[in-house]
């Protein structure tokens, strides 16, 4: 990789951007641009490596806070800022956009797409947004409710807005768009709620849809259908896929993309099935799961100009554990077995690190980067050697599987350091109890459609589960050698769900943590060289840029996302106390700004009304809570660290108020939409009684 001096890179790139805006040449040469950060992963190969070295291993200890900006959303912050001509552009929760002066932190403009609050119940994993794309003098935003919005980069004014999804279905958009040759590429999420996945391209000028690539068949394919979908249909039970109870098949493209301009290939990561449980999604004659179900959990290469299929590699054939392949896809060139190879690398949820030939999709190698029990390895053909006991869609039995549904690595971006030839993975371990749900049926209105009983892992009466699950949770920064397929070094974190990564030519790796730190490590050996108390968990990845020859590092801080919502809040706090204080933090050498004092973490008392409901009502409430509530309010009603802890809710003592929230939509503007289509008044009240029961359990056990 060619390295330019900071001042030269800044001068060349600032001039190019200011004269013609961001064009195809600027995006193709983004790797030589130290001043700016003009696409999500900094370059089309998504390496998140910066050639800047003014901040380095020798002086990083002098790094200080230059400025900060408070966000107006107290939900998860996952965005990668763009930096263009000395200005920072970022998205926050609820798909809002803000622009700042990169030196002073002055707010230049802000845009609120006014996403309806009730959209939150369509999102599996918080109302987050991961960033913007830019082309010319415009910015492009995907909103939670499925719009693609073009903004004037100077003012934030809307140029046009297009609906990219069916608003009647539970699609959401949280990922950052990408732009190739004036085509805006955008995917979507919603597999847990019953949609059919696709990625589409839009003309950056007019907003016209140019092509759409579906990732799973519809079930009605014939000889007139695209060949790749005809091939995929042979791997599904198409009668079920196209039947009256079908819920889309899943396969949403909700995050990762990468592009090789020399091969003219766009690589997309495809998500999980809908429902998760293959026994319901694609049963064989015996009623158990059957078929690879292409192109779920696959890396697919397509032509960005037409959407034409080229090749695919499926990381988890017949996936049934929510093992998406939507995690960060990264491209690099390296020597393997004495030959120079053009490779694609990914550490998807299933726990294996994959190296593929990116021209052909040929499997090169794969090894586990975290503890794995669903498979013992990957064979020479690239297929997993499965552990039949964990194939729950076949056995119909409950099993503890690792990784769990959150994966060994989730959406948090990796980084690559070419000098070290290391990929840095924000990895973690969190097993999950999978228990097939008997006689499961989809619920298109509000159901979390996975085909498993999500109450199976709830706290038992002895309350031992909380301590047990806390003991299994691990977080780590893994420096992975992709040739040797082994870690060179590992940093252990207090808990899971730590931030995305940035590597620099200064010999540094930057990462925020669930323990409310923002850290710099030596890229060669993992030694922690600098740490800043961020006052909140950091899940977003950092960026770096220069203005007037001075290097800055910026990161969006703010705890949230799937783990913060769906895992026992007390278990998280037992590992590393965390709260949401959403801010943009910007650093440079010698700066001395200070954050305001850390606010006290207010906690309502655990003082529930007595539990007087009968066992049948409590059991019904637990079942319905697991299906409709646990995804946001955490299993066992133990309280997430982002949303209100229902055990402490005043509505527990007031059945009418509870019904007003749950069935009448009293708080829909704040994200709590009505569940009247899915829950009867009796079922809603049963959930209330179960939460009361659980709150009394915890109070008696002293675990509040």
XYZ file of C-alpha atoms in Angstrom:
704
model
C 0.000 0.000 0.000
C 1.343 3.402 -0.999
C 1.721 5.907 1.867
C 1.628 9.677 1.444
C 2.733 12.331 3.901
C -0.112 13.927 5.806
C 0.205 17.391 4.339
C 0.478 16.099 0.752
C -2.493 13.768 1.124
C -4.553 16.558 2.654
C -3.664 19.039 -0.058
C -4.355 16.639 -2.925
C -7.625 15.347 -1.590
C -9.090 18.585 -0.302
C -8.504 20.116 -3.710
C -10.127 17.189 -5.538
C -13.178 17.158 -3.273
C -13.720 20.904 -3.346
C -13.527 21.197 -7.142
C -15.891 18.414 -8.222
C -17.329 16.853 -5.117
C -16.802 13.174 -4.382
C -16.693 11.306 -7.680
C -15.732 7.841 -8.831
C -12.036 8.692 -8.999
C -12.050 9.979 -5.417
C -13.709 6.774 -4.178
C -11.321 4.566 -6.141
C -8.328 6.437 -4.659
C -9.671 6.771 -1.130
C -6.838 4.583 0.148
C -4.331 7.340 -0.616
C -6.457 10.005 1.057
C -5.280 10.609 4.597
C -7.283 13.774 5.104
C -10.780 12.485 4.503
C -12.985 9.484 5.206
C -15.401 9.377 2.278
C -16.967 5.917 2.408
C -18.131 3.662 5.221
C -15.064 1.411 5.474
C -12.705 4.225 4.304
C -12.006 2.324 1.076
C -13.940 -0.003 -1.206
C -11.993 -2.944 0.253
C -13.379 -2.018 3.704
C -10.015 -2.420 5.458
C -10.507 0.505 7.864
C -6.781 1.186 7.751
C -5.527 4.786 7.649
C -2.064 5.755 6.329
C -1.880 8.560 8.916
C 0.965 8.226 11.413
C 1.186 11.595 13.185
C -0.488 9.878 16.151
C 1.639 6.816 16.817
C 2.903 4.389 19.438
C 5.450 6.923 20.694
C 3.064 9.824 21.363
C -0.439 8.365 21.671
C -0.179 8.851 25.432
C -0.445 12.602 24.755
C -3.814 12.211 23.011
C -6.489 14.401 24.574
C -10.100 15.389 24.026
C -10.292 18.201 21.455
C -14.078 18.602 21.531
C -17.288 16.687 22.025
C -20.910 17.041 20.965
C -23.926 15.669 22.828
C -26.465 13.729 20.789
C -30.202 14.174 21.230
C -31.013 10.447 21.164
C -30.412 8.158 24.129
C -30.326 4.959 22.087
C -27.532 2.960 20.504
C -24.967 4.891 18.457
C -23.374 2.761 15.718
C -22.413 5.166 12.938
C -19.125 5.680 11.139
C -18.747 9.428 10.468
C -17.782 10.636 7.018
C -15.133 13.378 6.844
C -15.043 15.629 3.776
C -13.184 18.922 3.427
C -12.799 19.445 7.168
C -16.410 18.623 8.059
C -17.839 15.591 9.847
C -21.147 14.072 8.781
C -22.779 11.401 10.890
C -26.021 9.615 11.615
C -27.454 8.945 15.039
C -30.246 6.772 16.386
C -33.649 7.330 14.752
C -31.823 8.006 11.441
C -31.006 11.623 12.241
C -28.089 13.354 10.492
C -25.702 15.987 11.864
C -22.826 17.981 10.349
C -19.956 19.468 12.389
C -16.880 21.562 11.847
C -14.035 19.066 12.251
C -11.798 21.466 14.203
C -14.161 23.385 16.478
C -17.089 21.000 16.805
C -19.554 23.712 15.771
C -22.861 22.225 14.649
C -23.337 23.227 10.994
C -26.741 21.693 10.329
C -28.938 18.778 11.316
C -31.692 16.784 9.652
C -34.462 14.722 11.233
C -36.335 12.393 8.843
C -39.056 12.099 11.498
C -39.222 8.329 11.497
C -42.552 7.339 13.082
C -41.968 6.074 16.620
C -43.958 2.915 16.028
C -41.309 1.823 13.495
C -39.187 0.752 16.468
C -41.175 -2.467 16.905
C -40.131 -3.520 13.386
C -36.446 -3.336 14.351
C -34.893 -6.401 15.935
C -31.914 -4.540 17.333
C -32.536 -0.942 18.402
C -33.328 2.162 16.328
C -29.722 2.475 15.184
C -28.111 3.738 11.978
C -24.578 2.978 10.788
C -23.841 5.835 8.459
C -24.000 7.740 5.213
C -22.723 7.585 1.650
C -21.610 10.522 -0.462
C -21.536 11.320 -4.182
C -20.937 14.681 -5.762
C -22.064 17.321 -3.297
C -24.756 15.121 -1.741
C -25.174 12.696 1.134
C -27.341 9.566 1.064
C -29.161 8.177 4.097
C -31.152 5.004 4.674
C -33.877 5.590 7.271
C -35.264 3.064 9.738
C -38.627 3.107 7.936
C -37.032 2.165 4.613
C -36.514 5.462 2.807
C -33.418 6.426 0.825
C -32.925 10.175 1.270
C -30.607 12.417 -0.735
C -29.389 15.488 1.169
C -27.503 18.571 0.076
C -24.140 18.197 1.811
C -23.743 21.917 2.437
C -27.151 22.588 3.991
C -28.790 19.275 4.861
C -31.758 20.110 2.649
C -33.662 17.161 1.157
C -33.090 16.756 -2.587
C -35.286 13.680 -2.981
C -36.630 10.763 -0.942
C -37.538 7.274 -2.193
C -39.280 4.443 -0.357
C -37.081 1.372 -0.898
C -39.211 -1.147 1.008
C -42.870 -2.101 1.318
C -44.074 -0.010 4.284
C -46.811 -2.550 4.991
C -44.175 -5.146 5.861
C -41.675 -5.134 8.710
C -38.653 -3.990 6.738
C -36.123 -1.641 8.317
C -32.894 -0.020 7.131
C -30.003 0.455 9.564
C -26.930 -0.057 7.358
C -24.910 2.533 5.496
C -25.465 2.781 1.732
C -22.522 2.422 -0.650
C -22.036 4.166 -3.992
C -20.371 2.722 -7.098
C -20.237 4.779 -10.283
C -23.237 6.888 -9.340
C -25.339 3.936 -8.187
C -26.539 4.004 -4.584
C -26.656 0.489 -3.122
C -28.935 -0.181 -0.177
C -30.161 -3.298 1.622
C -32.580 -3.807 4.489
C -33.409 -5.866 7.565
C -36.470 -7.604 8.974
C -35.908 -11.359 8.619
C -37.101 -12.006 12.177
C -40.427 -10.415 11.309
C -41.049 -12.180 8.013
C -39.683 -10.471 4.902
C -37.860 -11.508 1.737
C -34.336 -10.113 1.510
C -32.881 -8.096 -1.344
C -30.427 -5.375 -2.247
C -31.274 -2.625 -4.747
C -29.428 0.049 -6.715
C -30.722 3.592 -7.247
C -29.506 6.331 -9.556
C -27.756 8.946 -7.416
C -29.043 11.734 -9.624
C -32.694 10.885 -10.110
C -33.419 8.309 -7.412
C -34.710 5.850 -10.021
C -34.422 2.185 -9.041
C -31.993 0.548 -11.472
C -32.033 -3.083 -10.366
C -33.063 -5.337 -7.480
C -31.325 -8.572 -6.472
C -33.380 -10.971 -4.345
C -31.363 -13.252 -2.102
C -33.922 -16.061 -1.688
C -36.475 -17.523 -4.082
C -40.146 -16.659 -3.938
C -41.142 -20.296 -4.277
C -42.884 -19.881 -7.634
C -39.792 -19.910 -9.867
C -40.010 -21.355 -13.388
C -37.860 -21.340 -16.530
C -38.448 -17.606 -16.983
C -36.975 -16.779 -13.571
C -33.333 -15.708 -13.139
C -31.096 -18.784 -13.237
C -29.600 -18.098 -9.819
C -33.084 -18.133 -8.258
C -34.021 -21.297 -10.137
C -30.916 -22.913 -8.649
C -31.763 -21.614 -5.188
C -35.346 -22.899 -5.367
C -34.027 -26.468 -5.627
C -32.575 -26.088 -2.120
C -35.872 -25.053 -0.477
C -39.258 -26.596 0.221
C -40.958 -24.256 -2.225
C -44.468 -25.381 -1.273
C -43.881 -23.995 2.207
C -41.963 -20.979 0.902
C -44.881 -19.949 -1.318
C -47.660 -21.234 0.958
C -50.268 -19.335 2.951
C -48.121 -19.387 6.087
C -44.944 -18.286 4.277
C -43.176 -15.297 5.784
C -40.642 -14.306 3.174
C -37.744 -16.667 3.743
C -35.442 -13.993 5.183
C -31.961 -13.473 3.773
C -31.861 -9.728 4.316
C -28.771 -7.737 3.304
C -28.668 -5.489 6.333
C -25.011 -4.536 6.633
C -21.815 -5.657 4.909
C -20.716 -4.851 1.361
C -17.324 -4.547 -0.335
C -16.248 -3.806 -3.907
C -13.328 -4.800 -6.122
C -13.117 -2.296 -9.010
C -10.592 -4.386 -10.964
C -12.868 -7.430 -10.957
C -15.973 -5.215 -11.026
C -17.550 -7.348 -8.303
C -19.767 -6.201 -5.456
C -19.753 -8.553 -2.480
C -22.779 -8.677 -0.200
C -23.390 -10.552 3.039
C -26.748 -12.330 3.325
C -28.598 -12.840 6.582
C -30.531 -15.549 8.406
C -33.654 -17.447 7.485
C -37.225 -16.509 8.311
C -38.041 -18.195 10.603
C -34.734 -19.252 12.122
C -35.941 -22.808 12.674
C -35.480 -24.617 9.350
C -37.985 -27.287 10.393
C -40.728 -24.702 9.883
C -39.059 -22.760 7.083
C -38.141 -25.681 4.812
C -39.251 -29.059 6.161
C -38.587 -32.378 4.459
C -41.012 -35.260 4.233
C -40.376 -36.192 7.859
C -41.143 -32.660 9.057
C -37.581 -31.827 10.036
C -35.374 -29.209 8.367
C -34.048 -29.971 4.912
C -32.051 -28.219 2.184
C -29.231 -25.683 2.070
C -31.737 -22.843 1.565
C -29.663 -20.667 -0.754
C -28.636 -17.902 -0.469
C -29.126 -17.604 3.278
C -25.957 -17.023 5.320
C -23.927 -16.563 2.156
C -21.402 -14.218 0.615
C -22.647 -13.391 -2.880
C -20.696 -11.661 -5.669
C -22.752 -9.626 -8.158
C -22.146 -7.060 -10.902
C -22.845 -3.588 -9.500
C -23.925 -2.176 -12.847
C -26.682 -4.755 -13.484
C -27.191 -6.827 -10.333
C -26.128 -9.965 -12.217
C -25.220 -12.987 -10.048
C -21.600 -14.174 -10.419
C -20.796 -16.549 -7.544
C -21.660 -17.392 -3.942
C -20.209 -19.144 -0.926
C -22.522 -20.312 1.858
C -20.962 -20.161 5.318
C -23.801 -22.013 7.079
C -25.821 -24.319 4.793
C -29.384 -24.769 6.016
C -28.798 -22.245 8.787
C -31.066 -22.566 11.816
C -29.229 -20.603 14.531
C -29.473 -17.014 13.163
C -25.932 -17.371 11.821
C -25.929 -14.445 9.426
C -23.118 -13.749 6.974
C -23.869 -10.030 7.083
C -20.784 -9.337 9.160
C -17.926 -7.194 7.862
C -16.543 -8.317 4.488
C -12.942 -7.257 3.841
C -10.715 -7.550 0.771
C -6.896 -7.817 0.652
C -4.033 -9.266 -1.383
C -1.604 -11.606 0.373
C 0.714 -14.536 -0.153
C -0.769 -17.919 0.760
C 1.136 -21.183 0.203
C 3.721 -19.376 -1.896
C 1.221 -17.754 -4.266
C -0.171 -14.226 -4.316
C -3.915 -14.393 -3.770
C -6.750 -11.895 -4.080
C -8.780 -12.776 -1.008
C -12.031 -11.960 0.692
C -12.180 -12.363 4.474
C -15.079 -12.602 6.897
C -15.687 -13.547 10.536
C -19.451 -14.192 10.466
C -21.649 -15.079 13.406
C -20.999 -18.818 13.151
C -17.550 -18.508 14.762
C -15.289 -19.429 11.835
C -12.914 -17.017 10.097
C -13.130 -17.516 6.316
C -10.627 -16.757 3.577
C -11.973 -17.041 0.013
C -10.654 -16.287 -3.452
C -12.618 -13.157 -4.281
C -12.455 -13.657 -8.049
C -14.058 -17.104 -8.014
C -15.494 -17.693 -4.536
C -13.149 -20.658 -4.101
C -12.781 -21.762 -0.493
C -9.219 -21.306 0.784
C -9.423 -21.838 4.542
C -11.495 -21.437 7.704
C -10.765 -21.863 11.401
C -12.748 -20.987 14.549
C -11.895 -17.613 16.085
C -14.093 -18.236 19.167
C -15.407 -21.334 20.926
C -17.653 -23.320 18.579
C -19.748 -26.417 19.291
C -22.197 -26.520 16.348
C -19.434 -27.806 14.037
C -16.054 -29.475 14.540
C -14.473 -27.833 11.518
C -14.807 -27.026 7.825
C -13.976 -29.752 5.309
C -11.866 -29.351 2.156
C -14.915 -28.487 0.081
C -15.776 -25.630 2.414
C -18.769 -27.257 4.110
C -19.056 -27.409 7.901
C -18.603 -30.717 9.724
C -21.704 -30.398 11.885
C -22.344 -31.636 15.400
C -25.680 -33.462 14.966
C -26.713 -32.765 18.572
C -26.905 -29.049 17.821
C -28.954 -29.552 14.632
C -32.109 -28.653 16.564
C -34.246 -28.378 13.446
C -33.562 -32.110 12.992
C -33.644 -33.358 16.584
C -36.492 -31.197 17.826
C -34.649 -31.113 21.153
C -33.373 -28.226 23.269
C -29.638 -27.576 22.975
C -27.099 -25.065 24.251
C -25.220 -23.865 21.185
C -22.186 -21.676 20.826
C -21.940 -19.192 19.332
C -25.466 -18.061 20.126
C -27.711 -15.938 17.943
C -25.641 -12.814 18.605
C -22.664 -14.634 17.128
C -18.985 -14.743 17.793
C -18.816 -11.424 15.941
C -21.740 -9.188 15.094
C -21.985 -6.006 12.977
C -19.046 -4.201 14.639
C -16.426 -3.581 11.912
C -13.051 -5.287 11.913
C -9.840 -3.580 10.750
C -6.799 -4.769 8.802
C -3.182 -3.674 9.155
C -1.242 -4.495 5.959
C 2.189 -4.139 7.573
C 1.280 -6.647 10.292
C -0.964 -8.720 7.984
C -3.438 -8.959 10.833
C -7.213 -8.683 10.934
C -8.486 -7.263 14.217
C -11.798 -8.831 15.257
C -14.169 -7.427 17.945
C -15.120 -10.940 19.016
C -17.146 -12.308 21.910
C -18.661 -15.474 23.315
C -22.286 -15.835 24.424
C -23.949 -19.249 24.213
C -27.704 -19.576 23.674
C -30.399 -22.058 24.627
C -32.311 -23.059 21.472
C -35.613 -24.851 22.065
C -37.955 -25.577 19.131
C -41.427 -24.173 19.720
C -44.211 -26.727 19.293
C -46.940 -25.939 16.743
C -45.353 -22.600 15.921
C -47.224 -20.275 13.560
C -46.026 -16.949 12.146
C -47.471 -13.632 13.288
C -47.092 -10.985 10.606
C -48.391 -8.167 12.801
C -45.933 -7.969 15.700
C -44.409 -11.417 16.110
C -40.699 -12.125 16.497
C -40.923 -15.013 14.036
C -38.070 -17.384 14.818
C -39.728 -20.747 15.471
C -38.028 -21.218 18.833
C -39.333 -20.882 22.369
C -37.422 -17.840 23.553
C -38.509 -18.440 27.140
C -36.415 -21.624 27.301
C -33.427 -19.758 28.685
C -35.354 -17.635 31.175
C -34.401 -17.556 34.813
C -35.406 -20.707 36.750
C -36.865 -20.395 40.251
C -33.457 -20.752 41.912
C -32.172 -17.701 39.998
C -29.005 -19.567 39.099
C -29.266 -18.718 35.420
C -28.138 -15.129 35.908
C -24.860 -16.166 37.488
C -24.425 -18.980 34.974
C -24.961 -16.794 31.905
C -22.693 -14.069 33.287
C -19.944 -16.661 33.554
C -20.228 -17.570 29.870
C -20.045 -14.006 28.544
C -16.655 -12.972 27.224
C -15.414 -10.135 25.080
C -12.080 -9.896 23.332
C -10.075 -8.075 20.711
C -8.462 -10.768 18.568
C -5.508 -10.025 16.271
C -6.030 -12.747 13.682
C -3.412 -14.014 11.233
C -5.481 -14.860 8.118
C -2.712 -16.962 6.549
C -1.851 -19.083 9.580
C -5.525 -18.966 10.636
C -4.716 -18.377 14.287
C -4.601 -15.481 16.746
C -1.294 -13.695 17.166
C -2.501 -11.918 20.297
C -5.743 -11.358 22.202
C -6.940 -8.654 24.594
C -9.602 -9.773 27.072
C -12.395 -7.269 27.783
C -14.677 -7.200 30.856
C -17.659 -8.213 28.747
C -19.071 -8.629 25.205
C -20.351 -6.093 22.666
C -17.264 -3.930 22.328
C -16.756 -1.364 19.605
C -15.677 -1.517 15.995
C -12.036 -0.988 15.063
C -9.594 1.363 13.345
C -5.980 0.534 12.422
C -3.417 3.185 11.485
C 0.082 3.441 10.045
C 1.086 4.872 13.402
C 1.150 1.270 14.638
C -2.143 1.663 16.496
C -5.493 -0.048 16.835
C -8.341 1.999 18.356
C -11.426 0.470 19.966
C -14.149 1.482 22.396
C -15.450 -0.996 24.950
C -18.565 -2.008 26.824
C -16.620 -0.952 29.900
C -16.998 2.714 28.874
C -13.426 3.149 27.681
C -11.948 4.301 24.390
C -8.548 2.660 23.988
C -5.474 2.613 21.761
C -3.446 -0.593 21.455
C -0.103 -1.427 19.895
C -1.029 -3.086 16.589
C 1.906 -5.494 16.835
C 1.393 -6.938 20.312
C -1.888 -5.662 21.815
C -0.307 -3.565 24.575
C -2.753 -0.921 25.784
C -1.019 2.425 25.261
C -3.791 4.924 26.034
C -7.288 4.972 27.487
C -10.037 7.584 27.791
C -13.041 7.274 30.160
C -15.979 7.701 27.757
C -18.712 7.557 30.445
C -20.708 5.191 28.226
C -20.305 1.961 26.351
C -18.790 2.464 22.895
C -19.968 0.184 20.094
C -19.318 2.356 17.019
C -16.016 2.248 15.091
C -13.576 5.231 15.135
C -12.302 7.216 12.165
C -9.261 9.433 11.716
C -8.652 12.468 9.525
C -6.491 15.571 9.174
C -7.250 19.278 8.940
C -4.420 21.730 8.273
C -1.935 18.893 8.716
C -3.156 17.944 12.213
C -4.471 14.437 12.821
C -7.724 13.801 14.709
C -9.469 10.625 15.892
C -13.255 10.630 16.254
C -15.733 8.100 17.617
C -19.462 8.162 18.256
C -20.109 6.908 21.797
C -23.419 5.616 23.132
C -24.395 2.183 24.450
C -27.109 0.237 22.655
C -27.916 -2.252 19.934
C -29.036 -5.874 20.044
C -26.955 -7.007 23.016
C -27.845 -4.020 25.171
C -31.532 -4.657 24.514
C -31.744 -8.421 24.660
C -29.366 -9.441 27.441
C -29.984 -9.187 31.176
C -29.099 -5.628 32.161
C -27.816 -6.741 35.538
C -25.593 -9.351 33.914
C -24.064 -6.607 31.793
C -23.530 -4.365 34.797
C -21.967 -7.206 36.759
C -19.296 -7.349 34.055
C -18.835 -3.637 33.361
C -21.349 -1.010 34.552
C -22.662 0.829 31.527
C -25.225 3.443 30.575
C -26.140 5.425 27.488
C -24.575 8.890 27.278
C -24.595 9.581 23.550
C -21.795 11.841 22.307
C -19.361 12.411 19.480
C -15.830 12.410 20.921
C -12.937 13.946 18.950
C -9.266 13.715 19.982
C -5.888 15.149 18.977
C -2.392 15.295 20.438
C -2.059 17.809 23.268
C -5.772 18.662 23.590
C -7.101 19.170 27.122
C -10.891 19.488 26.937
C -12.903 17.729 29.636
C -16.246 15.984 29.689
C -18.786 17.187 32.251
C -18.988 15.130 35.449
C -20.419 11.678 34.912
C -24.147 11.693 35.781
C -25.424 9.451 38.521
C -27.200 6.352 37.291
C -30.709 6.728 38.661
C -32.427 3.452 39.415
C -36.060 3.089 40.413
C -36.635 0.801 43.397
C -37.675 -2.792 42.801
C -40.988 -2.645 44.670
C -43.565 -4.670 42.722
C -47.111 -5.420 43.841
C -47.673 -8.904 45.307
C -47.878 -11.773 42.833
C -51.350 -13.295 43.140
C -52.007 -14.743 39.671
C -52.461 -18.470 39.224
C -49.800 -20.666 37.663
C -51.623 -20.961 34.322
C -51.820 -17.181 33.908
C -48.157 -16.746 34.798
C -47.158 -19.488 32.350
C -49.191 -17.853 29.567
C -47.593 -14.504 30.356
C -44.115 -15.958 30.211
C -44.813 -17.551 26.837
C -46.186 -14.335 25.339
C -43.450 -12.187 26.889
C -40.794 -14.373 25.248
C -42.506 -14.115 21.843
C -43.312 -10.404 21.823
C -41.351 -8.548 24.505
C -38.015 -10.208 25.212
C -36.316 -8.939 22.051
C -36.433 -5.368 23.404
C -36.938 -5.687 27.150
C -34.556 -8.651 27.684
C -35.265 -12.291 28.518
C -36.618 -12.975 31.989
C -37.885 -9.373 32.281
C -34.623 -8.508 33.980
C -34.352 -5.200 32.165
C -32.128 -4.077 29.326
C -29.645 -1.259 29.787
C -31.336 0.936 27.171
C -35.111 0.558 27.527
C -37.208 0.771 30.715
C -36.943 -2.095 33.183
C -40.498 -3.445 33.233
C -40.042 -4.899 36.726
C -39.919 -1.328 38.011
C -42.787 0.046 35.927
C -45.584 1.881 37.687
C -48.063 0.253 35.295
C -47.639 -3.078 37.114
C -49.965 -1.721 39.820
C -52.432 -0.312 37.320
C -53.887 -2.821 34.831
C -55.636 -0.080 32.846
C -52.405 1.833 32.356
C -50.641 -1.355 31.307
C -53.305 -2.018 28.663
C -53.098 1.596 27.486
C -49.396 1.109 26.743
C -49.441 -2.439 25.384
C -52.717 -2.523 23.418
C -53.763 1.097 22.941
C -50.413 2.476 21.798
C -50.222 5.272 24.352
C -46.412 5.428 23.934
C -46.148 4.690 20.226
C -44.448 8.015 19.582
C -41.598 6.799 21.786
C -41.326 3.459 19.999
C -43.850 1.317 21.903
C -46.517 0.614 19.286
C -49.815 -1.123 19.967
C -49.760 -4.916 20.128
C -53.549 -5.200 19.912
C -53.354 -7.195 16.648
C -51.211 -9.849 18.305
C -52.191 -9.848 21.987
C -55.673 -10.053 23.478
C -56.452 -8.128 26.643
C -56.219 -11.399 28.555
C -52.786 -12.204 27.092
C -51.522 -8.679 27.695
C -52.599 -8.854 31.320
C -50.972 -12.291 31.647
C -47.685 -10.695 30.606
C -48.182 -8.073 33.332
C -48.802 -10.810 35.904
C -45.716 -12.689 34.764
C -43.549 -9.559 35.067
C -44.931 -9.050 38.583
C -44.065 -12.672 39.369
C -40.529 -12.219 38.010
C -40.027 -8.948 39.874
C -40.989 -10.605 43.147
C -38.603 -13.458 42.425
C -35.733 -11.029 41.969
C -36.655 -8.958 45.006
C -36.766 -12.063 47.188
C -33.448 -13.218 45.798
C -31.778 -9.866 46.278
C -30.969 -9.670 42.562
C -32.380 -6.314 41.543
